[in-house]
mmCIF file of C-alpha atoms and ligand atoms in Angstrom:
data_model
loop_
_atom_site.group_PDB
_atom_site.id
_atom_site.type_symbol
_atom_site.label_atom_id
_atom_site.label_comp_id
_atom_site.label_asym_id
_atom_site.label_seq_id
_atom_site.Cartn_x
_atom_site.Cartn_y
_atom_site.Cartn_z
ATOM 1 C CA MET A 28 -10.776 -14.481 -0.257
ATOM 2 C CA GLU A 29 -9.942 -18.182 0.251
ATOM 3 C CA GLU A 30 -9.069 -18.552 -3.440
ATOM 4 C CA PHE A 31 -6.646 -15.622 -3.204
ATOM 5 C CA LYS A 32 -5.106 -17.143 -0.081
ATOM 6 C CA ARG A 33 -4.584 -20.408 -1.917
ATOM 7 C CA ILE A 34 -2.661 -18.542 -4.639
ATOM 8 C CA ILE A 35 -0.510 -16.321 -2.382
ATOM 9 C CA ARG A 36 2.709 -18.123 -1.508
ATOM 10 C CA GLU A 37 3.621 -18.161 2.182
ATOM 11 C CA VAL A 38 7.377 -18.302 2.708
ATOM 12 C CA PRO A 39 8.358 -19.124 6.291
ATOM 13 C CA ASP A 40 11.416 -17.542 7.902
ATOM 14 C CA PHE A 41 11.879 -14.822 5.249
ATOM 15 C CA PRO A 42 13.556 -12.340 5.450
ATOM 16 C CA LYS A 43 14.406 -13.550 8.957
ATOM 17 C CA PRO A 44 13.498 -16.428 11.285
ATOM 18 C CA GLY A 45 9.952 -16.293 12.648
ATOM 19 C CA ILE A 46 8.514 -14.093 9.869
ATOM 20 C CA VAL A 47 6.061 -15.543 7.347
ATOM 21 C CA PHE A 48 6.464 -13.622 4.082
ATOM 22 C CA TYR A 49 3.293 -13.316 1.986
ATOM 23 C CA ASP A 50 4.698 -13.518 -1.533
ATOM 24 C CA LEU A 51 2.269 -11.801 -3.896
ATOM 25 C CA THR A 52 4.287 -12.535 -7.045
ATOM 26 C CA THR A 53 2.286 -15.761 -7.293
ATOM 27 C CA LEU A 54 -0.910 -13.703 -7.421
ATOM 28 C CA PHE A 55 0.494 -11.095 -9.839
ATOM 29 C CA LYS A 56 1.514 -13.781 -12.373
ATOM 30 C CA ASP A 57 -1.929 -15.410 -12.326
ATOM 31 C CA ALA A 58 -3.821 -13.451 -15.005
ATOM 32 C CA SER A 59 -7.346 -14.041 -13.715
ATOM 33 C CA ALA A 60 -6.471 -13.650 -10.009
ATOM 34 C CA PHE A 61 -4.566 -10.419 -10.739
ATOM 35 C CA ARG A 62 -7.445 -8.976 -12.736
ATOM 36 C CA SER A 63 -9.967 -10.039 -10.139
ATOM 37 C CA ALA A 64 -7.923 -8.487 -7.302
ATOM 38 C CA VAL A 65 -7.512 -5.134 -9.098
ATOM 39 C CA ASP A 66 -11.180 -5.087 -10.170
ATOM 40 C CA SER A 67 -12.363 -5.801 -6.622
ATOM 41 C CA LEU A 68 -10.283 -2.965 -5.185
ATOM 42 C CA ALA A 69 -11.372 -0.586 -7.951
ATOM 43 C CA ALA A 70 -15.053 -1.457 -7.395
ATOM 44 C CA HIS A 71 -14.744 -0.325 -3.794
ATOM 45 C CA TYR A 72 -13.619 3.160 -4.879
ATOM 46 C CA HIS A 73 -15.558 3.682 -8.107
ATOM 47 C CA ASP A 74 -17.747 6.502 -6.702
ATOM 48 C CA ARG A 75 -15.136 8.201 -4.506
ATOM 49 C CA ALA A 76 -13.808 10.718 -7.042
ATOM 50 C CA ILE A 77 -10.156 9.902 -6.357
ATOM 51 C CA ASP A 78 -7.745 12.321 -8.045
ATOM 52 C CA VAL A 79 -4.451 10.661 -7.183
ATOM 53 C CA ILE A 80 -3.312 7.194 -6.133
ATOM 54 C CA VAL A 81 -0.131 7.273 -4.071
ATOM 55 C CA GLY A 82 1.728 3.959 -4.445
ATOM 56 C CA ILE A 83 4.383 2.837 -1.962
ATOM 57 C CA GLU A 84 7.666 1.400 -3.303
ATOM 58 C CA SER A 85 7.831 -1.125 -4.710
ATOM 59 C CA ARG A 86 4.915 -3.576 -4.782
ATOM 60 C CA GLY A 87 2.527 -0.695 -4.161
ATOM 61 C CA PHE A 88 3.504 0.492 -7.653
ATOM 62 C CA ILE A 89 2.117 -2.688 -9.223
ATOM 63 C CA ILE A 90 -1.299 -2.516 -7.609
ATOM 64 C CA GLY A 91 -1.459 1.266 -7.342
ATOM 65 C CA SER A 92 -0.834 1.974 -11.007
ATOM 66 C CA CYS A 93 -3.489 -0.553 -12.096
ATOM 67 C CA LEU A 94 -5.933 1.016 -9.662
ATOM 68 C CA ALA A 95 -5.126 4.527 -10.922
ATOM 69 C CA TYR A 96 -5.740 3.429 -14.512
ATOM 70 C CA GLN A 97 -9.048 1.777 -13.596
ATOM 71 C CA LEU A 98 -10.275 4.777 -11.605
ATOM 72 C CA GLY A 99 -9.081 7.393 -14.072
ATOM 73 C CA ALA A 100 -6.776 8.851 -11.414
ATOM 74 C CA GLY A 101 -3.154 9.989 -11.559
ATOM 75 C CA PHE A 102 -0.362 7.920 -10.036
ATOM 76 C CA VAL A 103 2.286 9.251 -7.648
ATOM 77 C CA PRO A 104 5.210 7.111 -6.436
ATOM 78 C CA VAL A 105 6.487 7.290 -2.867
ATOM 79 C CA ARG A 106 10.063 6.055 -2.817
ATOM 80 C CA LYS A 107 12.867 5.182 -0.452
ATOM 81 C CA LEU A 108 15.415 7.910 0.183
ATOM 82 C CA GLY A 109 17.479 9.319 -2.689
ATOM 83 C CA LYS A 110 15.589 7.803 -5.637
ATOM 84 C CA LEU A 111 13.437 10.745 -6.737
ATOM 85 C CA PRO A 112 15.223 13.310 -8.932
ATOM 86 C CA ALA A 113 13.404 16.587 -8.185
ATOM 87 C CA GLU A 114 12.684 18.452 -4.933
ATOM 88 C CA THR A 115 11.070 16.176 -2.315
ATOM 89 C CA VAL A 116 9.446 16.128 1.099
ATOM 90 C CA ARG A 117 10.563 13.390 3.465
ATOM 91 C CA GLN A 118 9.098 11.460 6.388
ATOM 92 C CA THR A 119 11.089 9.286 8.782
ATOM 93 C CA TYR A 120 9.466 6.451 10.745
ATOM 94 C CA SER A 121 10.632 3.896 13.314
ATOM 95 C CA LEU A 122 11.318 0.262 12.591
ATOM 96 C CA GLU A 123 11.843 -2.563 15.050
ATOM 97 C CA TYR A 124 15.536 -1.650 14.979
ATOM 98 C CA GLY A 125 16.356 1.870 13.799
ATOM 99 C CA SER A 126 14.395 3.962 11.324
ATOM 100 C CA ASP A 127 13.609 4.398 7.645
ATOM 101 C CA SER A 128 12.506 7.289 5.436
ATOM 102 C CA VAL A 129 10.209 7.784 2.472
ATOM 103 C CA GLU A 130 10.010 10.652 0.010
ATOM 104 C CA VAL A 131 7.610 12.137 -2.515
ATOM 105 C CA HIS A 132 8.083 14.937 -5.033
ATOM 106 C CA LYS A 133 7.052 18.255 -3.534
ATOM 107 C CA ASP A 134 4.823 19.071 -6.531
ATOM 108 C CA ALA A 135 3.277 15.573 -6.797
ATOM 109 C CA ILE A 136 0.002 16.475 -5.084
ATOM 110 C CA GLN A 137 -1.899 19.762 -5.263
ATOM 111 C CA PRO A 138 -3.602 21.053 -2.090
ATOM 112 C CA GLY A 139 -7.130 19.649 -1.834
ATOM 113 C CA GLN A 140 -6.660 16.804 -4.308
ATOM 114 C CA ARG A 141 -8.402 13.610 -3.187
ATOM 115 C CA VAL A 142 -5.733 11.034 -2.471
ATOM 116 C CA LEU A 143 -5.833 7.274 -1.915
ATOM 117 C CA ILE A 144 -2.705 5.566 -0.550
ATOM 118 C CA CYS A 145 -2.065 2.080 -1.876
ATOM 119 C CA ASP A 146 0.330 -0.733 -0.965
ATOM 120 C CA ASP A 147 0.393 -4.482 -1.462
ATOM 121 C CA LEU A 148 0.273 -5.336 2.230
ATOM 122 C CA ILE A 149 -0.167 -3.745 5.642
ATOM 123 C CA ALA A 150 1.808 -5.316 8.482
ATOM 124 C CA THR A 151 2.586 -2.984 11.430
ATOM 125 C CA GLY A 152 1.220 0.043 9.536
ATOM 126 C CA GLY A 153 4.364 2.129 10.083
ATOM 127 C CA THR A 154 5.122 2.612 6.397
ATOM 128 C CA ALA A 155 1.564 3.558 5.440
ATOM 129 C CA ALA A 156 1.303 5.954 8.396
ATOM 130 C CA ALA A 157 4.495 7.717 7.257
ATOM 131 C CA VAL A 158 3.074 8.057 3.735
ATOM 132 C CA GLY A 159 -0.113 9.487 5.258
ATOM 133 C CA GLU A 160 2.056 12.174 6.881
ATOM 134 C CA LEU A 161 3.627 12.977 3.504
ATOM 135 C CA VAL A 162 0.169 13.491 1.969
ATOM 136 C CA LYS A 163 -0.750 15.791 4.860
ATOM 137 C CA LYS A 164 2.485 17.783 4.386
ATOM 138 C CA LEU A 165 1.440 18.401 0.775
ATOM 139 C CA ARG A 166 -2.081 19.298 1.987
ATOM 140 C CA GLY A 167 -3.755 16.538 -0.006
ATOM 141 C CA ASP A 168 -7.234 15.414 1.057
ATOM 142 C CA LEU A 169 -6.527 11.864 2.264
ATOM 143 C CA VAL A 170 -9.542 9.707 1.374
ATOM 144 C CA GLY A 171 -8.182 6.374 2.616
ATOM 145 C CA PHE A 172 -5.702 3.521 2.537
ATOM 146 C CA SER A 173 -6.012 0.499 0.292
ATOM 147 C CA PHE A 174 -4.195 -2.828 0.574
ATOM 148 C CA LEU A 175 -4.435 -6.190 -1.127
ATOM 149 C CA VAL A 176 -3.444 -7.967 2.077
ATOM 150 C CA GLU A 177 -3.875 -7.064 5.737
ATOM 151 C CA LEU A 178 -2.108 -8.924 8.556
ATOM 152 C CA GLU A 179 -4.859 -8.218 11.080
ATOM 153 C CA PHE A 180 -2.981 -9.818 13.965
ATOM 154 C CA LEU A 181 -0.444 -6.960 13.824
ATOM 155 C CA ASN A 182 -3.247 -4.383 14.133
ATOM 156 C CA GLY A 183 -1.501 -1.958 11.758
ATOM 157 C CA ARG A 184 -4.746 -0.109 10.963
ATOM 158 C CA ARG A 185 -4.647 1.276 14.515
ATOM 159 C CA LYS A 186 -1.911 3.643 13.249
ATOM 160 C CA LEU A 187 -4.181 4.842 10.412
ATOM 161 C CA ASP A 188 -7.312 5.654 12.345
ATOM 162 C CA SER A 189 -8.099 9.043 10.792
ATOM 163 C CA CYS A 190 -9.649 7.691 7.568
ATOM 164 C CA GLU A 191 -10.977 4.549 5.923
ATOM 165 C CA VAL A 192 -8.708 1.506 5.654
ATOM 166 C CA PHE A 193 -9.803 -1.123 3.124
ATOM 167 C CA SER A 194 -8.143 -4.488 2.461
ATOM 168 C CA LEU A 195 -9.185 -7.348 0.217
ATOM 169 C CA ILE A 196 -7.491 -10.351 1.807
ATOM 170 C CA ARG A 197 -7.234 -10.540 5.568
ATOM 171 C CA TYR A 198 -5.196 -12.868 7.787
ATOM 172 C CA PRO A 199 -6.732 -12.802 11.296
HETATM 173 P P1 LIG B 208 4.623 -2.241 7.731
HETATM 174 O O1 LIG B 208 5.231 -0.861 7.709
HETATM 175 O O2 LIG B 208 5.091 -3.055 8.897
HETATM 176 O O3 LIG B 208 3.111 -2.200 7.615
HETATM 177 O O4 LIG B 208 5.189 -3.018 6.469
HETATM 178 C C1 LIG B 208 4.646 -2.799 5.233
HETATM 179 C C2 LIG B 208 5.599 -3.074 4.091
HETATM 180 O O5 LIG B 208 6.478 -4.165 4.329
HETATM 181 C C3 LIG B 208 4.793 -3.432 2.864
HETATM 182 O O6 LIG B 208 5.318 -2.681 1.775
HETATM 183 C C4 LIG B 208 4.994 -4.911 2.663
HETATM 184 O O7 LIG B 208 5.248 -5.188 1.320
HETATM 185 C C5 LIG B 208 6.176 -5.299 3.519
HETATM 186 N N1 LIG B 208 5.906 -6.429 4.440
HETATM 187 C C6 LIG B 208 5.917 -6.367 5.795
HETATM 188 N N2 LIG B 208 5.675 -7.560 6.350
HETATM 189 C C7 LIG B 208 5.467 -8.415 5.314
HETATM 190 C C8 LIG B 208 5.146 -9.821 5.228
HETATM 191 N N3 LIG B 208 5.002 -10.588 6.318
HETATM 192 N N4 LIG B 208 4.995 -10.363 3.992
HETATM 193 C C9 LIG B 208 5.145 -9.599 2.883
HETATM 194 N N5 LIG B 208 5.467 -8.287 2.890
HETATM 195 C C10 LIG B 208 5.633 -7.696 4.090
#
């Protein structure tokens, strides 16, 4: 975990003053760190019979698609509003100021399929919780949430208490 933390770039005051942005592009471009991160996540789920990985736009696509390939699962993108071409279901969630929405194709998950939600990082947990609601709307069997990085001090996993939350790199 310390080696990963050394590689992840911390950018102070981005996108606004007081926020430290954990820039994972420095991990993604490091061939051995990237492989090791994906392999470690995949190892955690190897016996869970996951049918579908749901990746959250946009960095969740990078990790989520690698994980899907490793686990022999399908990959489903959850996107910001208006990006998906076919019929969608939508979930709106609150932000510090205002709200945001995410969408998934209505036929992306079949009822009862075992689903793992994946993103690069969990902060307040609002985004992941909204994606959890989308999976429930499609009657998927939500197995858990998977993140490369967890900002534990924001206690985002509290919003995801109904199933397992696993993260590789944790900032207390
Ligand atoms: P949240 O809904 O607060 O858990 O925010 C999660 C989403 O915002 C993830 O897709 C992250 O990529 C991004 N995010 C939030 N805070 C940070 C941060 N401090 N550094 C990097 N990404 C962040």
